[in-house]
């Protein structure tokens, strides 16, 4: 039977590739690539570097297709419709890729940034393709080192406090309000500096940009004392590189 691997390649440092991820990469006959129109050259280069460095046998065939663009709706209804339409097109595309590009007993692989379990839609798409039954295949997911584990490691802090909970959320949700009973929150996908919306002076922040890469930046401290510095450093880095990837932990002081 065809097999499709979803391989977490880690969030920036090629050394984040696990032994399991390297073994999985070396099983692939075909690498599926969904090319995003706005994908950053640095991220493409890292994927290439990982293949060159870790594939020891013959290089797999590459099956590359354009990832369908996802529009942004003006109203929640419009947004829901656009997302549903985007998912539909991605599902059809992946079904075609697996059916057309993979021989009966071959192995295909998608490389996903960080860990496939965090803000990555590939496992959902493959579950949908499998449920629709147009092509038969099995899925194997290989975990990777996520931006949030990289963040904790680089700052040398745990994400939770003893026996405590951690909320993992997006900038947009944080901007809508932090639940009163949440003391520790990891924020990803924040284009808008949502930490500025957190009221009061009882949080500290552990912020990391381009984690695991040569451009990595780390800032930590009492939120109200370092937020302007983060804003300045972030804007400068974004201008210099043309893109930004940052993640942070907010921790309520007790
Ligand atoms: C689409 S999500 C993918 C997350 C990924 N699956 C993971 O496990 O890290 C992209 C977001 O992850 C975070 N991120 C990914 N790589 C990062 C890095 N090297 N440094 C800082 N944040 C990163 C950023 O918040 C970015 O907006």
mmCIF file of C-alpha atoms and ligand atoms in Angstrom:
data_model
loop_
_atom_site.group_PDB
_atom_site.id
_atom_site.type_symbol
_atom_site.label_atom_id
_atom_site.label_comp_id
_atom_site.label_asym_id
_atom_site.label_seq_id
_atom_site.Cartn_x
_atom_site.Cartn_y
_atom_site.Cartn_z
ATOM 1 C CA UNK A 1 0.000 0.000 0.000
ATOM 2 C CA UNK A 2 1.100 3.586 -0.591
ATOM 3 C CA UNK A 3 2.458 5.357 2.493
ATOM 4 C CA UNK A 4 2.499 9.088 3.103
ATOM 5 C CA UNK A 5 4.811 10.466 5.774
ATOM 6 C CA UNK A 6 4.339 13.844 7.423
ATOM 7 C CA UNK A 7 7.784 14.678 8.740
ATOM 8 C CA UNK A 8 8.366 17.456 11.274
ATOM 9 C CA UNK A 9 11.709 18.998 10.327
ATOM 10 C CA UNK A 10 12.076 21.270 13.355
ATOM 11 C CA UNK A 11 11.639 25.019 13.575
ATOM 12 C CA UNK A 12 14.835 26.460 12.188
ATOM 13 C CA UNK A 13 18.025 24.616 13.065
ATOM 14 C CA UNK A 14 18.857 21.656 10.780
ATOM 15 C CA UNK A 15 20.226 19.977 13.921
ATOM 16 C CA UNK A 16 16.610 19.845 15.159
ATOM 17 C CA UNK A 17 16.086 16.947 12.720
ATOM 18 C CA UNK A 18 15.490 13.893 14.896
ATOM 19 C CA UNK A 19 16.924 10.445 14.156
ATOM 20 C CA UNK A 20 13.362 9.354 13.354
ATOM 21 C CA UNK A 21 12.863 12.261 10.936
ATOM 22 C CA UNK A 22 16.134 11.459 9.149
ATOM 23 C CA UNK A 23 15.155 7.784 8.823
ATOM 24 C CA UNK A 24 11.718 8.786 7.484
ATOM 25 C CA UNK A 25 13.236 11.213 4.972
ATOM 26 C CA UNK A 26 15.441 8.404 3.682
ATOM 27 C CA UNK A 27 12.405 6.168 3.106
ATOM 28 C CA UNK A 28 10.761 8.640 0.735
ATOM 29 C CA UNK A 29 10.554 7.837 -2.977
ATOM 30 C CA UNK A 30 8.766 11.128 -3.609
ATOM 31 C CA UNK A 31 8.854 14.468 -1.787
ATOM 32 C CA UNK A 32 5.623 16.401 -2.116
ATOM 33 C CA UNK A 33 6.086 20.147 -2.082
ATOM 34 C CA UNK A 34 3.192 22.592 -1.833
ATOM 35 C CA UNK A 35 4.832 25.777 -3.031
ATOM 36 C CA UNK A 36 3.512 28.928 -1.368
ATOM 37 C CA UNK A 37 3.652 32.028 -3.558
ATOM 38 C CA UNK A 38 5.104 34.040 -0.636
ATOM 39 C CA UNK A 39 7.438 31.355 0.773
ATOM 40 C CA UNK A 40 10.657 32.888 2.058
ATOM 41 C CA UNK A 41 13.920 32.040 0.310
ATOM 42 C CA UNK A 42 15.502 31.247 3.718
ATOM 43 C CA UNK A 43 12.890 28.579 4.452
ATOM 44 C CA UNK A 44 13.249 27.024 1.003
ATOM 45 C CA UNK A 45 17.033 27.003 1.432
ATOM 46 C CA UNK A 46 16.691 25.258 4.798
ATOM 47 C CA UNK A 47 14.504 22.523 3.274
ATOM 48 C CA UNK A 48 17.075 22.040 0.496
ATOM 49 C CA UNK A 49 19.908 21.944 3.011
ATOM 50 C CA UNK A 50 18.093 19.298 5.073
ATOM 51 C CA UNK A 51 17.623 17.080 2.002
ATOM 52 C CA UNK A 52 21.241 17.512 0.848
ATOM 53 C CA UNK A 53 22.638 16.875 4.295
ATOM 54 C CA UNK A 54 20.497 14.000 5.526
ATOM 55 C CA UNK A 55 19.501 11.965 2.460
ATOM 56 C CA UNK A 56 22.220 9.375 2.105
ATOM 57 C CA UNK A 57 20.945 7.329 -0.857
ATOM 58 C CA UNK A 58 19.320 8.359 -4.088
ATOM 59 C CA UNK A 59 17.482 11.690 -3.909
ATOM 60 C CA UNK A 60 13.682 11.254 -3.997
ATOM 61 C CA UNK A 61 11.670 12.552 -6.921
ATOM 62 C CA UNK A 62 10.142 15.964 -6.270
ATOM 63 C CA UNK A 63 6.444 16.505 -6.967
ATOM 64 C CA UNK A 64 5.878 20.236 -6.588
ATOM 65 C CA UNK A 65 2.592 22.049 -7.082
ATOM 66 C CA UNK A 66 1.405 25.542 -6.199
ATOM 67 C CA UNK A 67 -0.344 25.645 -2.822
ATOM 68 C CA UNK A 68 -3.774 27.212 -3.429
ATOM 69 C CA UNK A 69 -3.802 30.787 -2.106
ATOM 70 C CA UNK A 70 -6.043 31.501 0.876
ATOM 71 C CA UNK A 71 -7.963 34.757 0.703
ATOM 72 C CA UNK A 72 -8.976 36.877 3.678
ATOM 73 C CA UNK A 73 -12.686 37.630 4.041
ATOM 74 C CA UNK A 74 -14.119 40.930 5.288
ATOM 75 C CA UNK A 75 -16.799 39.245 7.378
ATOM 76 C CA UNK A 76 -16.673 36.041 9.498
ATOM 77 C CA UNK A 77 -19.061 34.367 7.010
ATOM 78 C CA UNK A 78 -16.922 35.317 4.053
ATOM 79 C CA UNK A 79 -13.839 34.100 5.944
ATOM 80 C CA UNK A 80 -15.505 30.740 6.719
ATOM 81 C CA UNK A 81 -16.456 30.324 3.070
ATOM 82 C CA UNK A 82 -12.926 31.138 1.894
ATOM 83 C CA UNK A 83 -11.331 28.708 4.368
ATOM 84 C CA UNK A 84 -13.747 25.903 3.403
ATOM 85 C CA UNK A 85 -13.017 26.533 -0.268
ATOM 86 C CA UNK A 86 -9.265 26.573 0.363
ATOM 87 C CA UNK A 87 -9.441 23.287 2.306
ATOM 88 C CA UNK A 88 -11.448 21.723 -0.531
ATOM 89 C CA UNK A 89 -8.860 22.737 -3.130
ATOM 90 C CA UNK A 90 -5.950 21.535 -0.963
ATOM 91 C CA UNK A 91 -7.657 18.187 -0.342
ATOM 92 C CA UNK A 92 -8.265 17.667 -4.073
ATOM 93 C CA UNK A 93 -4.689 18.650 -4.842
ATOM 94 C CA UNK A 94 -3.214 16.209 -2.310
ATOM 95 C CA UNK A 95 -5.496 13.389 -3.499
ATOM 96 C CA UNK A 96 -4.266 13.985 -7.050
ATOM 97 C CA UNK A 97 -0.619 14.138 -5.945
ATOM 98 C CA UNK A 98 -0.838 10.879 -4.012
ATOM 99 C CA UNK A 99 -2.815 9.083 -6.733
ATOM 100 C CA UNK A 100 -0.769 10.321 -9.702
ATOM 101 C CA UNK A 101 2.752 10.621 -8.334
ATOM 102 C CA UNK A 102 3.025 7.630 -6.001
ATOM 103 C CA UNK A 103 3.345 4.039 -7.214
ATOM 104 C CA UNK A 104 1.313 1.299 -5.437
ATOM 105 C CA UNK A 105 4.017 0.471 -2.868
ATOM 106 C CA UNK A 106 5.893 3.739 -2.771
ATOM 107 C CA UNK A 107 6.454 6.167 0.061
ATOM 108 C CA UNK A 108 5.740 9.886 -0.276
ATOM 109 C CA UNK A 109 6.610 12.584 2.242
ATOM 110 C CA UNK A 110 5.535 16.086 3.157
ATOM 111 C CA UNK A 111 8.099 18.061 5.179
ATOM 112 C CA UNK A 112 6.429 20.292 7.730
ATOM 113 C CA UNK A 113 7.972 23.150 9.664
ATOM 114 C CA UNK A 114 8.492 22.501 13.381
ATOM 115 C CA UNK A 115 6.036 19.868 14.601
ATOM 116 C CA UNK A 116 3.100 18.768 12.419
ATOM 117 C CA UNK A 117 0.801 18.890 15.485
ATOM 118 C CA UNK A 118 1.015 22.664 15.909
ATOM 119 C CA UNK A 119 -0.659 25.115 13.532
ATOM 120 C CA UNK A 120 -0.060 22.926 10.516
ATOM 121 C CA UNK A 121 -2.955 21.653 8.428
ATOM 122 C CA UNK A 122 -1.291 18.739 6.648
ATOM 123 C CA UNK A 123 -2.478 15.897 8.896
ATOM 124 C CA UNK A 124 -6.071 17.193 8.664
ATOM 125 C CA UNK A 125 -5.883 17.391 4.881
ATOM 126 C CA UNK A 126 -4.556 13.833 4.628
ATOM 127 C CA UNK A 127 -7.251 12.530 6.992
ATOM 128 C CA UNK A 128 -9.841 14.125 4.708
ATOM 129 C CA UNK A 129 -8.255 12.638 1.573
ATOM 130 C CA UNK A 130 -8.238 9.190 3.237
ATOM 131 C CA UNK A 131 -11.867 9.569 4.367
ATOM 132 C CA UNK A 132 -12.990 10.397 0.826
ATOM 133 C CA UNK A 133 -11.427 7.128 -0.358
ATOM 134 C CA UNK A 134 -10.426 8.161 -3.897
ATOM 135 C CA UNK A 135 -6.932 6.773 -3.265
ATOM 136 C CA UNK A 136 -5.765 4.255 -0.653
ATOM 137 C CA UNK A 137 -2.768 5.016 1.503
ATOM 138 C CA UNK A 138 -1.574 4.959 5.077
ATOM 139 C CA UNK A 139 -0.285 7.977 6.957
ATOM 140 C CA UNK A 140 2.634 8.137 9.383
ATOM 141 C CA UNK A 141 3.385 11.293 11.328
ATOM 142 C CA UNK A 142 6.899 11.986 12.587
ATOM 143 C CA UNK A 143 7.053 14.622 15.338
ATOM 144 C CA UNK A 144 9.481 17.521 15.178
ATOM 145 C CA UNK A 145 10.947 20.159 17.467
ATOM 146 C CA UNK A 146 8.409 22.962 17.523
ATOM 147 C CA UNK A 147 9.076 26.684 17.809
ATOM 148 C CA UNK A 148 7.601 26.567 21.304
ATOM 149 C CA UNK A 149 9.985 23.873 22.555
ATOM 150 C CA UNK A 150 12.865 25.720 20.884
ATOM 151 C CA UNK A 151 11.738 28.914 22.653
ATOM 152 C CA UNK A 152 11.673 27.243 26.074
ATOM 153 C CA UNK A 153 15.075 25.645 25.516
ATOM 154 C CA UNK A 154 16.767 28.854 24.350
ATOM 155 C CA UNK A 155 15.454 30.819 27.324
ATOM 156 C CA UNK A 156 16.116 27.901 29.659
ATOM 157 C CA UNK A 157 12.608 27.967 31.140
ATOM 158 C CA UNK A 158 9.825 25.378 31.345
ATOM 159 C CA UNK A 159 6.536 26.358 29.678
ATOM 160 C CA UNK A 160 4.423 25.383 32.675
ATOM 161 C CA UNK A 161 4.854 25.925 36.345
ATOM 162 C CA UNK A 162 4.557 22.932 38.693
ATOM 163 C CA UNK A 163 1.173 21.292 38.134
ATOM 164 C CA UNK A 164 0.033 24.275 36.061
ATOM 165 C CA UNK A 165 -1.584 24.600 32.643
ATOM 166 C CA UNK A 166 -0.267 26.348 29.539
ATOM 167 C CA UNK A 167 -2.431 27.923 26.872
ATOM 168 C CA UNK A 168 -1.083 27.813 23.312
ATOM 169 C CA UNK A 169 -2.780 30.406 21.176
ATOM 170 C CA UNK A 170 -2.484 32.898 18.336
ATOM 171 C CA UNK A 171 -1.849 36.627 18.380
ATOM 172 C CA UNK A 172 -5.356 37.282 17.097
ATOM 173 C CA UNK A 173 -6.914 35.350 19.999
ATOM 174 C CA UNK A 174 -4.676 36.972 22.576
ATOM 175 C CA UNK A 175 -5.685 40.398 21.237
ATOM 176 C CA UNK A 176 -9.330 39.415 21.791
ATOM 177 C CA UNK A 177 -8.592 38.958 25.517
ATOM 178 C CA UNK A 178 -6.638 36.678 27.823
ATOM 179 C CA UNK A 179 -8.902 34.479 29.998
ATOM 180 C CA UNK A 180 -8.594 35.560 33.641
ATOM 181 C CA UNK A 181 -7.570 32.097 34.853
ATOM 182 C CA UNK A 182 -4.666 31.761 32.407
ATOM 183 C CA UNK A 183 -1.229 32.458 33.900
ATOM 184 C CA UNK A 184 1.078 30.975 31.266
ATOM 185 C CA UNK A 185 0.460 31.435 27.554
ATOM 186 C CA UNK A 186 2.519 30.689 24.451
ATOM 187 C CA UNK A 187 1.644 32.883 21.489
ATOM 188 C CA UNK A 188 2.353 31.972 17.873
ATOM 189 C CA UNK A 189 1.273 33.513 14.563
ATOM 190 C CA UNK A 190 1.242 37.036 15.929
ATOM 191 C CA UNK A 191 1.640 39.663 13.244
ATOM 192 C CA UNK A 192 0.259 42.446 15.419
ATOM 193 C CA UNK A 193 2.263 42.570 18.694
ATOM 194 C CA UNK A 194 -0.761 41.308 20.603
ATOM 195 C CA UNK A 195 1.176 41.329 23.892
ATOM 196 C CA UNK A 196 0.651 45.101 23.886
ATOM 197 C CA UNK A 197 -3.070 44.450 24.478
ATOM 198 C CA UNK A 198 -2.415 42.576 27.730
ATOM 199 C CA UNK A 199 -3.348 45.038 30.476
ATOM 200 C CA UNK A 200 -1.548 45.690 33.743
ATOM 201 C CA UNK A 201 1.994 45.124 34.892
ATOM 202 C CA UNK A 202 1.981 41.578 36.193
ATOM 203 C CA UNK A 203 3.436 39.614 33.257
ATOM 204 C CA UNK A 204 6.907 38.714 32.156
ATOM 205 C CA UNK A 205 7.687 37.794 28.555
ATOM 206 C CA UNK A 206 10.142 35.375 26.966
ATOM 207 C CA UNK A 207 10.306 36.358 23.290
ATOM 208 C CA UNK A 208 12.199 34.620 20.466
ATOM 209 C CA UNK A 209 12.487 35.373 16.765
ATOM 210 C CA UNK A 210 14.016 33.181 14.021
ATOM 211 C CA UNK A 211 14.692 30.556 16.712
ATOM 212 C CA UNK A 212 17.376 28.035 15.844
ATOM 213 C CA UNK A 213 18.690 30.076 12.916
ATOM 214 C CA UNK A 214 21.804 32.267 12.700
ATOM 215 C CA UNK A 215 19.486 35.325 12.992
ATOM 216 C CA UNK A 216 17.922 34.206 16.271
ATOM 217 C CA UNK A 217 16.955 37.027 18.669
ATOM 218 C CA UNK A 218 15.972 36.494 22.314
ATOM 219 C CA UNK A 219 14.573 39.114 24.692
ATOM 220 C CA UNK A 220 13.062 38.516 28.115
ATOM 221 C CA UNK A 221 11.980 40.578 31.075
ATOM 222 C CA UNK A 222 9.022 42.273 32.677
ATOM 223 C CA UNK A 223 6.515 42.838 29.843
ATOM 224 C CA UNK A 224 5.989 46.579 30.389
ATOM 225 C CA UNK A 225 9.752 47.124 30.643
ATOM 226 C CA UNK A 226 10.787 45.304 27.443
ATOM 227 C CA UNK A 227 7.757 45.618 25.128
ATOM 228 C CA UNK A 228 9.060 48.759 23.393
ATOM 229 C CA UNK A 229 12.460 47.160 22.877
ATOM 230 C CA UNK A 230 10.806 44.060 21.354
ATOM 231 C CA UNK A 231 8.744 46.264 19.065
ATOM 232 C CA UNK A 232 11.834 48.170 17.884
ATOM 233 C CA UNK A 233 14.054 45.105 17.446
ATOM 234 C CA UNK A 234 11.271 43.204 15.713
ATOM 235 C CA UNK A 235 10.544 46.021 13.247
ATOM 236 C CA UNK A 236 14.241 46.400 12.389
ATOM 237 C CA UNK A 237 14.730 42.648 11.898
ATOM 238 C CA UNK A 238 11.607 42.376 9.802
ATOM 239 C CA UNK A 239 12.753 45.197 7.559
ATOM 240 C CA UNK A 240 16.219 43.718 7.176
ATOM 241 C CA UNK A 241 15.067 40.169 6.400
ATOM 242 C CA UNK A 242 11.718 40.936 4.760
ATOM 243 C CA UNK A 243 9.835 38.481 7.021
ATOM 244 C CA UNK A 244 9.383 37.636 10.676
ATOM 245 C CA UNK A 245 8.785 34.442 12.642
ATOM 246 C CA UNK A 246 8.407 34.993 16.387
ATOM 247 C CA UNK A 247 6.938 33.148 19.340
ATOM 248 C CA UNK A 248 6.663 34.149 22.971
ATOM 249 C CA UNK A 249 5.714 32.959 26.420
ATOM 250 C CA UNK A 250 3.798 35.337 28.675
ATOM 251 C CA UNK A 251 3.945 34.426 32.353
ATOM 252 C CA UNK A 252 1.872 36.060 35.053
ATOM 253 C CA UNK A 253 4.021 37.102 38.010
ATOM 254 C CA UNK A 254 2.912 35.696 41.337
HETATM 255 C C1 LIG B 1 2.191 28.105 10.739
HETATM 256 S S1 LIG B 1 2.911 28.147 12.329
HETATM 257 C C2 LIG B 1 3.837 26.654 12.272
HETATM 258 C C3 LIG B 1 4.315 26.188 13.621
HETATM 259 C C4 LIG B 1 5.159 24.925 13.527
HETATM 260 N N1 LIG B 1 4.373 23.796 13.118
HETATM 261 C C5 LIG B 1 5.863 24.622 14.846
HETATM 262 O O1 LIG B 1 5.686 23.513 15.371
HETATM 263 O O2 LIG B 1 6.621 25.473 15.304
HETATM 264 C C6 LIG B 1 4.116 29.413 12.132
HETATM 265 C C7 LIG B 1 4.384 30.137 13.439
HETATM 266 O O3 LIG B 1 5.248 29.350 14.245
HETATM 267 C C8 LIG B 1 6.147 30.181 14.947
HETATM 268 N N2 LIG B 1 7.511 29.836 14.513
HETATM 269 C C9 LIG B 1 7.852 28.861 13.658
HETATM 270 N N3 LIG B 1 9.179 28.791 13.530
HETATM 271 C C10 LIG B 1 9.702 29.736 14.339
HETATM 272 C C11 LIG B 1 11.029 30.143 14.663
HETATM 273 N N4 LIG B 1 12.090 29.549 14.118
HETATM 274 N N5 LIG B 1 11.192 31.147 15.562
HETATM 275 C C12 LIG B 1 10.127 31.746 16.133
HETATM 276 N N6 LIG B 1 8.861 31.400 15.864
HETATM 277 C C13 LIG B 1 8.640 30.410 14.980
HETATM 278 C C14 LIG B 1 5.775 31.612 14.629
HETATM 279 O O4 LIG B 1 4.873 32.057 15.617
HETATM 280 C C15 LIG B 1 5.092 31.464 13.282
HETATM 281 O O5 LIG B 1 4.187 32.517 13.063
#
